[in-house]
Short mmCIF file of C-alpha atoms and ligand atoms in Angstrom, two decimals:
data_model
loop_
_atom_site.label_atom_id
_atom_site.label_comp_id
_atom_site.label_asym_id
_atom_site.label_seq_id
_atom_site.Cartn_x
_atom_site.Cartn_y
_atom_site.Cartn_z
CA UNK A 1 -161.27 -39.29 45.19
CA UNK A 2 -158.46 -41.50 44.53
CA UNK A 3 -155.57 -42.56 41.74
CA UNK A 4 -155.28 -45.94 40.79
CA UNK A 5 -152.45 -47.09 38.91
CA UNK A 6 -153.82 -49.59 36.07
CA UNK A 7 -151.72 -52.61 34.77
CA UNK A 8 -148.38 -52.27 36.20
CA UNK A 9 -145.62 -54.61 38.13
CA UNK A 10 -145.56 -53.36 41.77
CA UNK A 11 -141.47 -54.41 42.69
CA UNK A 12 -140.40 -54.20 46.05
CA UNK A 13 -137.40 -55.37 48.29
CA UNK A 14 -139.20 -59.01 48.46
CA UNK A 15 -142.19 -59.37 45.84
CA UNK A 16 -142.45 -58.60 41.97
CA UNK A 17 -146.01 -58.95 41.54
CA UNK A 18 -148.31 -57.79 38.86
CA UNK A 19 -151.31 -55.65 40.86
CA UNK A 20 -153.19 -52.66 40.20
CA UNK A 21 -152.52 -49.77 43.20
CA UNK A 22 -154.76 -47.29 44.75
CA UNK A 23 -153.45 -44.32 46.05
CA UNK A 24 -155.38 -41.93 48.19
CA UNK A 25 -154.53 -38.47 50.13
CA UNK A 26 -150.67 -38.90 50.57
CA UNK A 27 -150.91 -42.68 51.17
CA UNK A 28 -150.92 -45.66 49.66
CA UNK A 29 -154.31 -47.58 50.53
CA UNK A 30 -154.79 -50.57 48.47
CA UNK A 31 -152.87 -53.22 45.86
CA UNK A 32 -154.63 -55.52 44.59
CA UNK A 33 -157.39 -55.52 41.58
CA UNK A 34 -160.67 -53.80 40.64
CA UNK A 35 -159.55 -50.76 43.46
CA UNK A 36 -161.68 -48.10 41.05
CA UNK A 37 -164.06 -46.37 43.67
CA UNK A 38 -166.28 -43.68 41.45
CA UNK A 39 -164.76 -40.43 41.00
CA UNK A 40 -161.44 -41.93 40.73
CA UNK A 41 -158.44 -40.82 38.01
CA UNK A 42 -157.29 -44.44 36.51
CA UNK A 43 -153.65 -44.22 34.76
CA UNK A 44 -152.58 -46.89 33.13
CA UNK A 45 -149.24 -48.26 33.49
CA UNK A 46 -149.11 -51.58 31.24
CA UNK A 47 -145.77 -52.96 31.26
CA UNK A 48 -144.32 -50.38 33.73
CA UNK A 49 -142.30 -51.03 36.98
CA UNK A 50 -143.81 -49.57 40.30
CA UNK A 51 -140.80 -49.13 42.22
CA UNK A 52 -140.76 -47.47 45.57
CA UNK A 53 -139.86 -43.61 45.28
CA UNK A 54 -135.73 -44.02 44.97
CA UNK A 55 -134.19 -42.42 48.63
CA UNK A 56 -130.53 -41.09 48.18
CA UNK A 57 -128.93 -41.20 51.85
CA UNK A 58 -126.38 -39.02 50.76
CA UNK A 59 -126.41 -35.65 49.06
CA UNK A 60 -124.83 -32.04 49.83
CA UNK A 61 -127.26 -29.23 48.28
CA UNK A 62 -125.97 -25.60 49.38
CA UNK A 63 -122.92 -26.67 50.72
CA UNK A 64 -120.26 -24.03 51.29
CA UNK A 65 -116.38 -25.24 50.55
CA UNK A 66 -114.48 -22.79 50.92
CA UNK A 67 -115.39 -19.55 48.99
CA UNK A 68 -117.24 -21.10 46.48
CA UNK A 69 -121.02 -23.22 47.15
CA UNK A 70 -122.12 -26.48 45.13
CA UNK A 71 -123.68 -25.73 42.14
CA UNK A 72 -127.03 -27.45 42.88
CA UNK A 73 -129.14 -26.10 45.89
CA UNK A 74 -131.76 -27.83 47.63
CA UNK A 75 -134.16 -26.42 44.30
CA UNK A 76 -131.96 -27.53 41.49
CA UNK A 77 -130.75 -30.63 43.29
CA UNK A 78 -134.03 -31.97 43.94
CA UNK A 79 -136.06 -31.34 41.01
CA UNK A 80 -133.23 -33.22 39.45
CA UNK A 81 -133.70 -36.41 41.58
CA UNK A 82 -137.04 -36.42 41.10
CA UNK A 83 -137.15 -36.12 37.28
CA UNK A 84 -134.55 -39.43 37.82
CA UNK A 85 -136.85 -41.24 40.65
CA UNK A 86 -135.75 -40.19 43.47
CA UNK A 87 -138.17 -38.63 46.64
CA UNK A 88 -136.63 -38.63 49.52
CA UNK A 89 -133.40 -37.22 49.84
CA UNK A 90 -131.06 -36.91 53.21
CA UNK A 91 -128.86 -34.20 53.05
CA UNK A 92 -125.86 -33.48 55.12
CA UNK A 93 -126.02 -30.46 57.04
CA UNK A 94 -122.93 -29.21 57.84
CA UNK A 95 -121.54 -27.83 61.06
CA UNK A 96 -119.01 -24.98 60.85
CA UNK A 97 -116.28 -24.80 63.36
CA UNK A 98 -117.31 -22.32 66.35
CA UNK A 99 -121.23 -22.62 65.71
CA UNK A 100 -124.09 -25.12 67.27
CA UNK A 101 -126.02 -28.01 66.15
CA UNK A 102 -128.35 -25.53 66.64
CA UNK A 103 -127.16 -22.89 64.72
CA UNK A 104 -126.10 -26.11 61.57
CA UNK A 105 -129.40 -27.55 61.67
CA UNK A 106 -131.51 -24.08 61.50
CA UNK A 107 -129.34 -22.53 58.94
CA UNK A 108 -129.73 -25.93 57.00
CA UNK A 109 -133.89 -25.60 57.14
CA UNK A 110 -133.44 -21.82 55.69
CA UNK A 111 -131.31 -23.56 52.57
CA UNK A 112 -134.07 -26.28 51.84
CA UNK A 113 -137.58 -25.24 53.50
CA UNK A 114 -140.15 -24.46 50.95
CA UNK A 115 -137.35 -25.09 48.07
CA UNK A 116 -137.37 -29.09 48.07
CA UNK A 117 -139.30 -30.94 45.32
CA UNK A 118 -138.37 -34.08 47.50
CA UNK A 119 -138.97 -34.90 50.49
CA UNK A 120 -136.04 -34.67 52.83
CA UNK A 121 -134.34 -35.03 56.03
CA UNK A 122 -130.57 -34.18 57.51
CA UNK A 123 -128.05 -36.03 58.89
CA UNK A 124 -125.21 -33.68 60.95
CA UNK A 125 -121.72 -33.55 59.99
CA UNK A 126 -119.92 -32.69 62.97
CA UNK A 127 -116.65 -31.11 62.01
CA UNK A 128 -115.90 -29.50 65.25
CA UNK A 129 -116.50 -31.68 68.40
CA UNK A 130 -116.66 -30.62 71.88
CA UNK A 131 -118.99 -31.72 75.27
CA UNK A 132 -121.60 -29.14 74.34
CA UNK A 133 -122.10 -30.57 71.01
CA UNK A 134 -122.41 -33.80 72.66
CA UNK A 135 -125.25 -32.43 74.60
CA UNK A 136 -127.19 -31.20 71.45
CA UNK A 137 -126.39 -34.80 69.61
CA UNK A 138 -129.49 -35.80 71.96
CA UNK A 139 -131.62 -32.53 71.38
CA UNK A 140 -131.08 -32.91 67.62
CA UNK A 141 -132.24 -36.41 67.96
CA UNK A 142 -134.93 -35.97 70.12
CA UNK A 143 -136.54 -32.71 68.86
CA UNK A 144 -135.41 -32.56 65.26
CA UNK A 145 -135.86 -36.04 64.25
CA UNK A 146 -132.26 -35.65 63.30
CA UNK A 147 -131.12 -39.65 63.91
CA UNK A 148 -127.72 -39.97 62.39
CA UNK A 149 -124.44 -37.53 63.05
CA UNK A 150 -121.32 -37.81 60.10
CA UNK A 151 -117.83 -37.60 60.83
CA UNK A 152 -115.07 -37.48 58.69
CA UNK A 153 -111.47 -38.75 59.38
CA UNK A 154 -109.89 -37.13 56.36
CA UNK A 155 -109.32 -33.53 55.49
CA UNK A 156 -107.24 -32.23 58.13
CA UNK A 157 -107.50 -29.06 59.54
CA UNK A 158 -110.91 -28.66 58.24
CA UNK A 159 -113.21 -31.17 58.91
CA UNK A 160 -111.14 -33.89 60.39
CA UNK A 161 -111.76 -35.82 63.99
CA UNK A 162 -109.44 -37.38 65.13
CA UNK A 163 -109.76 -40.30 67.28
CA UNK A 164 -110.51 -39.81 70.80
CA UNK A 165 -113.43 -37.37 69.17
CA UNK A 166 -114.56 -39.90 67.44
CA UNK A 167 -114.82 -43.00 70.16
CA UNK A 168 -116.81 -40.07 72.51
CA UNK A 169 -119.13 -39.18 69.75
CA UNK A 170 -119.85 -42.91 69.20
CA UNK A 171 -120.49 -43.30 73.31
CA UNK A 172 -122.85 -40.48 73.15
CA UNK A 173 -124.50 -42.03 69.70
CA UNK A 174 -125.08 -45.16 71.31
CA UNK A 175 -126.56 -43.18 74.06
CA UNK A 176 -129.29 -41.19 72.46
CA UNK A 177 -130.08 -43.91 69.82
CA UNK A 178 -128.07 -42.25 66.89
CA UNK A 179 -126.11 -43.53 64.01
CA UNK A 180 -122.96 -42.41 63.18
CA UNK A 181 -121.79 -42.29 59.50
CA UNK A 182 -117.89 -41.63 58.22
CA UNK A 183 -116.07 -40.82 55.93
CA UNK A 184 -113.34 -42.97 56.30
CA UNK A 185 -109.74 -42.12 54.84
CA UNK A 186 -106.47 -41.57 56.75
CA UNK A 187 -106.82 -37.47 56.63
CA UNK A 188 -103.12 -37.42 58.22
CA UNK A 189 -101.31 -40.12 55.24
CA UNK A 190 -103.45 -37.80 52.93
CA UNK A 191 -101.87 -34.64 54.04
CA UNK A 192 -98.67 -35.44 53.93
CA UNK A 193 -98.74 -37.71 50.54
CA UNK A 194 -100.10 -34.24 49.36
CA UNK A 195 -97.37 -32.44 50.50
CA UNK A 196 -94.62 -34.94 48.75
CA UNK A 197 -96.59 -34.33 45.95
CA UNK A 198 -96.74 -30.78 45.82
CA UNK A 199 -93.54 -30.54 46.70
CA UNK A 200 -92.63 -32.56 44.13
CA UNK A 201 -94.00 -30.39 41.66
CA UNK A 202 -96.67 -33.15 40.73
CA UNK A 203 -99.72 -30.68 40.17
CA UNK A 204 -102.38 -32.19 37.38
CA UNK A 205 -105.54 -34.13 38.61
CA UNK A 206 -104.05 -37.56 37.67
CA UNK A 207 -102.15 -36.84 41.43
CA UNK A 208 -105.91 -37.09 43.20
CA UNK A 209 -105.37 -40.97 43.65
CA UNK A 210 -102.17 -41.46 43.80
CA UNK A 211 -102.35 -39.07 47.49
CA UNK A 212 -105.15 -41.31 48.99
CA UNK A 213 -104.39 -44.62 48.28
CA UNK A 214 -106.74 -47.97 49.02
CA UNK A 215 -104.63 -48.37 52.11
CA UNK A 216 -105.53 -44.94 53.87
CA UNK A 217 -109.38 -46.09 53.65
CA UNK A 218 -109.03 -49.68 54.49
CA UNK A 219 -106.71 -48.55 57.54
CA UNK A 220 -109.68 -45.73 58.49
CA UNK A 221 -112.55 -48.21 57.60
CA UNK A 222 -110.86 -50.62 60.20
CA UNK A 223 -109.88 -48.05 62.69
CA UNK A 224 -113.76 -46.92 63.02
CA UNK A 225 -115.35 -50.07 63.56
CA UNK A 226 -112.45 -51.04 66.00
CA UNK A 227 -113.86 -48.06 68.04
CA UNK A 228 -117.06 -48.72 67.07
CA UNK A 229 -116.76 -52.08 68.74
CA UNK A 230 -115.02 -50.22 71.76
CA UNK A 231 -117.91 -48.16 72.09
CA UNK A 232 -120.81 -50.69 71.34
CA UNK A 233 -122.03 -48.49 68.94
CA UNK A 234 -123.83 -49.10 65.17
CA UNK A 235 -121.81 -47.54 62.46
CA UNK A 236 -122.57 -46.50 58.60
CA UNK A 237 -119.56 -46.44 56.19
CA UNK A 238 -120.56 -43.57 53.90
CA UNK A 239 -119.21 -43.87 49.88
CA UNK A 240 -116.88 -47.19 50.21
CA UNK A 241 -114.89 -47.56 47.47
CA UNK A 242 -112.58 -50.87 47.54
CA UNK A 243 -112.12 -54.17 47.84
CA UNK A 244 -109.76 -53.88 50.34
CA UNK A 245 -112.32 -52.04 52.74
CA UNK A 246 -115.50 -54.36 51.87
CA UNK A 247 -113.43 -56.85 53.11
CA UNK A 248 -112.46 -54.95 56.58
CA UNK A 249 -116.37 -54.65 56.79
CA UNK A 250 -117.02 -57.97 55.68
CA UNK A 251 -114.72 -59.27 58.53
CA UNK A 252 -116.53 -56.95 61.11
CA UNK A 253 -120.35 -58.42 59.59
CA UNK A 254 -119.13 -61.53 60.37
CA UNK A 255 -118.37 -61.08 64.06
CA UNK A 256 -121.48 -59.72 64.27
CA UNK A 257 -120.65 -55.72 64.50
CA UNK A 258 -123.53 -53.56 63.97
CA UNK A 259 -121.93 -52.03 60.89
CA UNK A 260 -123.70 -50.78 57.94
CA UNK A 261 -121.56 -49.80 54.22
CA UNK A 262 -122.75 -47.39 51.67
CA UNK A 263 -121.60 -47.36 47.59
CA UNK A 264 -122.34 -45.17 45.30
CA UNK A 265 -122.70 -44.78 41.20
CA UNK A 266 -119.60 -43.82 40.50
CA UNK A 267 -117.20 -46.59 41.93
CA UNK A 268 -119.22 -49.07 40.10
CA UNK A 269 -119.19 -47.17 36.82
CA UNK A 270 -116.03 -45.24 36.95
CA UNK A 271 -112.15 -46.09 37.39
CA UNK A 272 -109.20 -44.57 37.64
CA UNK A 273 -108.15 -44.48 33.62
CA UNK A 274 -110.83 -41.19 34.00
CA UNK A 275 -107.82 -39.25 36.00
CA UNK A 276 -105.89 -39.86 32.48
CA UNK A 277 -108.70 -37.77 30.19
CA UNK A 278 -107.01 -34.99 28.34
CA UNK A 279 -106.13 -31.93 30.04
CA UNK A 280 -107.62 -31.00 32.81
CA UNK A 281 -110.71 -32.79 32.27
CA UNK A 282 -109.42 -35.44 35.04
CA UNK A 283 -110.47 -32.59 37.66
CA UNK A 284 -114.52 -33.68 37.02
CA UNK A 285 -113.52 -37.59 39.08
CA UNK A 286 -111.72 -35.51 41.80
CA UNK A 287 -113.94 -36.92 44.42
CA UNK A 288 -113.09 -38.20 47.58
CA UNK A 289 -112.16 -40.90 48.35
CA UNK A 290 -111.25 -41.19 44.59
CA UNK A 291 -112.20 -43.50 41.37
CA UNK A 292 -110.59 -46.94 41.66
CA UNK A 293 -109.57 -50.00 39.69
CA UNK A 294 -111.18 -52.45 37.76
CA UNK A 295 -111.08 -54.91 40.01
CA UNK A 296 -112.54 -52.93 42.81
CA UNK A 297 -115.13 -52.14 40.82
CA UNK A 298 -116.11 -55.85 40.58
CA UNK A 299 -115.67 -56.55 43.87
CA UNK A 300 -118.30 -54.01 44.81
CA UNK A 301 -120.94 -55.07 42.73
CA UNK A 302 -120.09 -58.91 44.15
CA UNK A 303 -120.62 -57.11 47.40
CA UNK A 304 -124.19 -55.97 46.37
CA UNK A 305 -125.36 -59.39 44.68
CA UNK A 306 -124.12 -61.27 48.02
CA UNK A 307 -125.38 -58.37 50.21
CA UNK A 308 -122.78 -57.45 51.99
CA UNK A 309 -123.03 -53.79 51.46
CA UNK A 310 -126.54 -51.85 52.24
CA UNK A 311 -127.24 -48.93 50.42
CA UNK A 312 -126.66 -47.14 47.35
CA UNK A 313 -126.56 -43.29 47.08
CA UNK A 314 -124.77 -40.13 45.22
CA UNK A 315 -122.67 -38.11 47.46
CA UNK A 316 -123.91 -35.69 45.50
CA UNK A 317 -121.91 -32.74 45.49
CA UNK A 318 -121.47 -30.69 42.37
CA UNK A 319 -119.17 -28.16 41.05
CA UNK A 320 -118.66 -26.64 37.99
CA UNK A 321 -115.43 -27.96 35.68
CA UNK A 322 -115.58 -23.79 34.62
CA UNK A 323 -115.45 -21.68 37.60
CA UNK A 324 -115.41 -24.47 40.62
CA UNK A 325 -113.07 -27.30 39.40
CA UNK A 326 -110.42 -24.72 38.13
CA UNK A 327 -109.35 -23.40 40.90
CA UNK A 328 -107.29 -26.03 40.97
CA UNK A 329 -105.56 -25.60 37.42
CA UNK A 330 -102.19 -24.97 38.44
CA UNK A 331 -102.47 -27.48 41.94
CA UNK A 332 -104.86 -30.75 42.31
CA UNK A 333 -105.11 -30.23 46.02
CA UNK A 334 -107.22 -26.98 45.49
CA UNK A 335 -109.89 -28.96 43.16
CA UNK A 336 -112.85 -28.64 44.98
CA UNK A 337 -114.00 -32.66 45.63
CA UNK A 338 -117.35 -33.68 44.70
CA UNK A 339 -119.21 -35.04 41.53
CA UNK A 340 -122.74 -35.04 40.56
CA UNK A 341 -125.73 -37.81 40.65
CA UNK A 342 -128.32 -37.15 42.51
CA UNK A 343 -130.62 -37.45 38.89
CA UNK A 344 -128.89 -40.69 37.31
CA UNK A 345 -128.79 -42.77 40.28
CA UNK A 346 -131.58 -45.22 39.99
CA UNK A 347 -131.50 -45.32 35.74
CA UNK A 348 -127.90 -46.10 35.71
CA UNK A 349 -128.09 -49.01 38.85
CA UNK A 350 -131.50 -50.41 36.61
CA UNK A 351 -129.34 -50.14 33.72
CA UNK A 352 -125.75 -51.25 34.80
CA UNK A 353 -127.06 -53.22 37.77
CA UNK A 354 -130.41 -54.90 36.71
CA UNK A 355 -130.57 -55.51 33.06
CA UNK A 356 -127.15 -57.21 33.00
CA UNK A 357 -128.21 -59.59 35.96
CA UNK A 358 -125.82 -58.09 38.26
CA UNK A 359 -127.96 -57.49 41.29
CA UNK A 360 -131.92 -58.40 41.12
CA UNK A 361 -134.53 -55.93 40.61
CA UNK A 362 -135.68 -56.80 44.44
CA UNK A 363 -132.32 -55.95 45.13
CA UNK A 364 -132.35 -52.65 42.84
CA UNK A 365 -135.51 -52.02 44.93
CA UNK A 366 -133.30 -52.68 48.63
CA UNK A 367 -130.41 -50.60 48.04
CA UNK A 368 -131.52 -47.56 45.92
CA UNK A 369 -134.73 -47.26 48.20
CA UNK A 370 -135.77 -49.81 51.27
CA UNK A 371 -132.52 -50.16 53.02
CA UNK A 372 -132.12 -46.39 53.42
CA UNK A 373 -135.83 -45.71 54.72
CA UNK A 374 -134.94 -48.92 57.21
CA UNK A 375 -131.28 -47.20 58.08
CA UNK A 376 -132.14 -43.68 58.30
CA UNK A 377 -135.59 -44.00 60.58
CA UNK A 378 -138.15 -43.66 57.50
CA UNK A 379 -139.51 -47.35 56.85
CA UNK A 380 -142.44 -48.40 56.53
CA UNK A 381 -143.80 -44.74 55.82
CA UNK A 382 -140.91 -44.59 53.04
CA UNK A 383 -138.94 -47.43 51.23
CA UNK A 384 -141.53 -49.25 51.01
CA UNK A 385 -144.68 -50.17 48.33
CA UNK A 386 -147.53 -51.10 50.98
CA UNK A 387 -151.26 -50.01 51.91
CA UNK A 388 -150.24 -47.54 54.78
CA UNK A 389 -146.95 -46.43 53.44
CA UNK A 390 -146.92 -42.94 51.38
CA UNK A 391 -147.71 -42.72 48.19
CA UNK A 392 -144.02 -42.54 47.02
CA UNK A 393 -143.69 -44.03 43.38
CA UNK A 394 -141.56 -44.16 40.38
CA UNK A 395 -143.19 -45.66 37.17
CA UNK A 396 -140.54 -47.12 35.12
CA UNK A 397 -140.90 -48.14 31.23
CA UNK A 398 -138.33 -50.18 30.98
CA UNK A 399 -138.84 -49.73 27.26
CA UNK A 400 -137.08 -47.02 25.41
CA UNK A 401 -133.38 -46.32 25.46
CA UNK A 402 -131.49 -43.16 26.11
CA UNK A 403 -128.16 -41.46 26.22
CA UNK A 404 -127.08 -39.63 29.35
CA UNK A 405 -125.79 -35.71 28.49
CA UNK A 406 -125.56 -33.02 30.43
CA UNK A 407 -127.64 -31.06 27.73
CA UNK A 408 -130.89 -33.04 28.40
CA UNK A 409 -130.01 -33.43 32.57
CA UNK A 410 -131.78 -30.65 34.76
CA UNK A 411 -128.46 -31.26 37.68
CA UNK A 412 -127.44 -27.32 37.16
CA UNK A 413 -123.90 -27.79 36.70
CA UNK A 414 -121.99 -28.26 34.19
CA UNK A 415 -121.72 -31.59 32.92
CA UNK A 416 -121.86 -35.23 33.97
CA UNK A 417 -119.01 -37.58 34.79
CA UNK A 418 -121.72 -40.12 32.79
CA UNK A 419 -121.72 -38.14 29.16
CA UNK A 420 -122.86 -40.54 26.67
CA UNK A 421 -123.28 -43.48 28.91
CA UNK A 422 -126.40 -45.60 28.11
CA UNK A 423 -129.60 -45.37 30.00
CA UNK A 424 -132.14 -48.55 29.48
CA UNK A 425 -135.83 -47.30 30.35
CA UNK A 426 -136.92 -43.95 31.93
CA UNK A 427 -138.89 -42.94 34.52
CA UNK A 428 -142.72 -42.30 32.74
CA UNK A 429 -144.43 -40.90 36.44
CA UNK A 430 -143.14 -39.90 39.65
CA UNK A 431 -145.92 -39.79 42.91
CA UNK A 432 -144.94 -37.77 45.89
CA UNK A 433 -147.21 -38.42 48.74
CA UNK A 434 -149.74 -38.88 46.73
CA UNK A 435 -149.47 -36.05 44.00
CA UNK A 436 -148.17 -36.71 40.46
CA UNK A 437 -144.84 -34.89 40.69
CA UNK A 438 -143.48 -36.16 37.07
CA UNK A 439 -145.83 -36.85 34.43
CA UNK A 440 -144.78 -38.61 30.94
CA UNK A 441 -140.76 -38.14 32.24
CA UNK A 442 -141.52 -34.19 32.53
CA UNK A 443 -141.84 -32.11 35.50
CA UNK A 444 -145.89 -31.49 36.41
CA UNK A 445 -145.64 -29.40 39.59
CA UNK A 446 -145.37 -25.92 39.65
CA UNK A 447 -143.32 -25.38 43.01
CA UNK A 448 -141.45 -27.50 45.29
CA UNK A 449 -143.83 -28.92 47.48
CA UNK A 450 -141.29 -31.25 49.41
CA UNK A 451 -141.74 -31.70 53.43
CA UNK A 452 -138.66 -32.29 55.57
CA UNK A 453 -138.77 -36.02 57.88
CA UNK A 454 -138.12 -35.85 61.50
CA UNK A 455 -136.57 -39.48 61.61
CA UNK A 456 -136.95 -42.29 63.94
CA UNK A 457 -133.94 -43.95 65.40
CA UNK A 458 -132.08 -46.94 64.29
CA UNK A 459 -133.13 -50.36 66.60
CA UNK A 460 -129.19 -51.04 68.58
CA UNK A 461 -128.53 -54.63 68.68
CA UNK A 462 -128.30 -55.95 72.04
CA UNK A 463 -125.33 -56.79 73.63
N1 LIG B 1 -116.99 -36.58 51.08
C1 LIG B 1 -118.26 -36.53 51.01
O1 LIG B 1 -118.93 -37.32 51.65
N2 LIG B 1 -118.83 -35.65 50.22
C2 LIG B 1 -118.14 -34.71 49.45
C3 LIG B 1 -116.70 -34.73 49.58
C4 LIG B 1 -116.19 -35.80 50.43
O2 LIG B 1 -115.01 -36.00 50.54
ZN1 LIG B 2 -117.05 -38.09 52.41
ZN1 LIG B 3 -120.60 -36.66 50.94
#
C-alpha cells in the first residue's frame, strides 16, 4: 500500500514540473501520472509545491556554553524544523577539551537518539586538537559516517585553533576524505577589541559588532583557504556574513579552490540597526559573527542568485533573552551568542527569497535542501525529489499569508529575532521517509521517530 500525492508541482534543484508522486515504504517510487495501485491513500495537493524535505547543515541542539545549555534540545529543536519543512538536520557535536571523538560523538547520540523528529547526522567540532584526535578524524569517518570536522578560529581560550592546528587537521581531512567547516573570525583581534571595550567601560549589546568587525572575518576567511590551498584540502565556510568575505571566496572559486560558503537567515534579513533596539533587547542579534549592513546584506543575496555561495542553514542556537541572554546585562561579552531558526528557515527564504524574484524557486530548492545532501554525503537518498530517493517532502500552499510570533512558533525559547515579519504560504504536509509527519501545518506523529545518517564522503577534486 502506497501514498500518492494528487495534483501538485514537484520543484527540484533543476525541474518545476507538474506530476502526481507515489510514495511507498520510506521511498519515493514513482512521478509521473495515474501512479494509484489499489489499496492506495490519494491526497490531493492542487496548487501545492512538492519541495524536497528542507536539510539545515547547521544547528546546535543540547549544546552546553558555559553553565547554561541552548534552550532547544534535539526534541524541541526538531519538531520545530519539521513543523517549518525541514527533515534532515546536521548537528554539531561538540568536543570538550580533554575528552575523545569518541567520548563527543557518543555523548552526542545519548542527546538526540530516540528524541529527533528529523532525521539527522553530526558534524565534529574539534575544539581541542592533538595527534590522537587526528587518529579518530578517520575512525569517526569511517565507522560513524561522521564526514565533516568544524573548527573555529574565534573564541580564544575556548574553542579557538590556531593555525598550525588547523593546516594539520586539513592534511589529515584530505586524508580520510573529510570536509572541514570554520568558523572564520580573527578570535585574537576579537579578544583584544573586547578588552578595549570593556575596559573602556563600553558594556551594552550595541558593542557586539563593533568588537568583530568585517575585517577580522575577511582576514580569517582568507587565512583558511590560504591553508586550505597549502594543504590541498576542500573547505566549507560555515555562516558568512559579508561582502568583504564573499569576495575572498569568490577570488578562491575562481582559481579553482575546492571551497564551499554557507549563509544563513539572518544576514539576509537582519542588520546591524537591530543592536540599536531599546534596552537590552539588542542582546537577542548577539550572534557570532554578528548582524551586518545593508549593503552586505545585498551582496549576499547577489551571491545566491549568481551562485556563488552553496547552502543556506540556521546556526541554530537558542537562548533565552530571560535567563540565558542576561547574563550579560551589565557586560556584552558574557551574552551567550546564538539566535534561533531552525523552524523559519525555508518560509522566510520562499518568502524573502522567492516571491520577490530574488533567487529562483530551483534555486530555493538548491540551497535550503540539494546542495547540503550533495555537501554533507546524503544525495541522492536526501536533497533530492526522485524515484529511489526517500520519501522526504514538504507540501507548500503558497496560498495563505502569515505573521511570524513567537506565540504561534513551537522553537522553545523565548522569542524570535523575526517577530512580526511576514510569512507568504505555509507548509500544508510534511513526509518523513515515507510517513506523514505534519498533516494540514499540525504535528501528526506521536513520538520522534527520526533516524541518525552515517554520511558518505565529499568527492576531492583532483589535483
Ligand atoms: N558559531 C556558531 O557556529 N554557532 C554558534 C555560535 C557561533 O559563534
Ligand atoms: Zn560559528
Ligand atoms: Zn554554529
Amino acid at each position: 500500500m502506497g501514498i500518492v500525492l494528487v495534483g501538485g508541482r514537484i520543484v527540484t534543484a533543476v525541474d518545476s514540473y507538474q506530476a502526481d508522486l507515489r510514495i511507498e515504504g520510506e521511498q519515493i517510487v514513482a512521478i509521473g501520472y495515474d501512479l494509484e495501485h489499489p489499496g492506495d491513500e490519494r491526497i490531493l495537493v492542487d496548487g501545492c509545491l512538492l519541495f524536497p524535505g528542507g536539510i539545515d547543515p547547521h544547528t546546535h541542539f543540547d549544546l552546553p556554553v558555559g553553565n547554561i545549555s541552548t534552550a532547544d534540545d534535539f526534541e524541541s529543536g526538531t519538531k520545530a524544523a519539521i513543523l517549518g519543512g525541514t527533515t534532515t538536520i546536521l548537528d554539531y557535536a561538540t568536543q570538550f577539551r580533554g575528552e575523545t571523538l569518541k567520548a563527543a560523538t557518543l555523548n552526542w547520540h545519548r542527546k538526540a537518539d530516540g528524541r529527533s523528529y528529523t532525521d539527522y547526522g553530526f558534524h565534529m567540532a574539534v575544539t581541542d586538537w592533538n595527534m590522537q584526535v587526528a587518529q579518530e578524524m578517520s575512525m569517526l569517518v569511517l565507522k560513524e559516517g561522521i564526514t565533516s570536522f568544524k573548527f573555529y578560529m574565534a573564541y580564544k581560550h575556548t574553542l579557538q585553533v590556531d593555525d598550525e592546528s588547523l593546516l594539520q587537521a586539513l592534511g589529515q581531512a584530505k586524508e580520510c576524505g573529510a570536509l572541514v567547516c570554520v568558523h572564520c573570525e580573527n578570535g585574537d583581534v576579537v579578544y583584544e577589541l573586547v578588552r578595549q571595550a570593556r575596559a573602556k567601560g563600553q558594556t551594552t549589546p550595541a558593542y557586539h559588532p563593533l568588537t568583530r568587525p568585517v575585517t577580522a572575518e575577511k582576514e580569517a576567511t582568507s587565512r583558511v583557504i590560504a591553508l586550505a590551498q597549502i594543504a590541498q584540502a576542500p573547505v566549507y565556510i560555515v555562516h558568512l556574513t559579508s561582502e568583504d568575505a564573499l569576495q575572498v571566496v569568490t577570488a578562491a572559486k575562481l582559481r579553482g579552490t575546492q571551497v564551499y560558503a554557507e549563509t544563513c537567515p539572518q544576514y539576509l534579513l537582519l542588520n546591524e540597526t537591530c543592536y540599536q533596539a531599546e534596552g537590552f533587547n539588542g542582546a537577542k542579534y548577539v550572534l557570532s559573527p554578528p548582524l551586518r549592513s545593508r549593503q552586505d546584506q545585498e551582496s549576499l543575496w547577489s551571491g545566491l542568485r549568481t551562485g556563488l555561495l552553496d547552502t543556506i542553514a540556521t546556526d541554530h542556537c537558542a537562548f533565552n533573552f530571560v535567563g540565558h541572554k542576561d547574563l550579560g546585562l551589565t557586560d556584552f561579552s558574557l551574552i551567550p551568542n546564538g539566535a534561533p531558526g531552525v523552524e523559519t528557515r525555508m518560509g522566510l527564504m520562499y518568502t524573502y527569497g522567492v516571491v520577490p524574484g530574488k533567487i529562483s524557486m530551483n534555486q530555493f530548492v538548491n540551497y535550503t535542501s540539494t546542495q547540503a545532501a550533495k555537501l554533507f554525503g546524503l544525495f541522492p537518498r536526501k536533497g533530492t525529489l526522485a524515484p529511489g530517493s526517500d520519501a522526504d517532502i514538504t507540501v507548500w500552499d503558497p496560498n495563505g499569508d502569515s505573521v511570524l510570533s513567537v506565540e504561534t512558533l513551537h522553537q522553545a525559547v523565548d522569542y524570535t529575532p523575526y517577530e512580526g515579519f511576514q510569512q507568504n504560504g505555509q507548509v500544508k504536509h510534511v513526509f518523513l521517509r515515507g510517513r506523514q509527519v505534519v498533516r494540514e501545518g499540525q504535528l501528526h506523529e506521536s513520538q520522534p521517530r527520526g533516524v541518525y545518517l552515517s554520511r558518505k564522503s565529499l568527492p576531492q577534486k583532483k589535483g
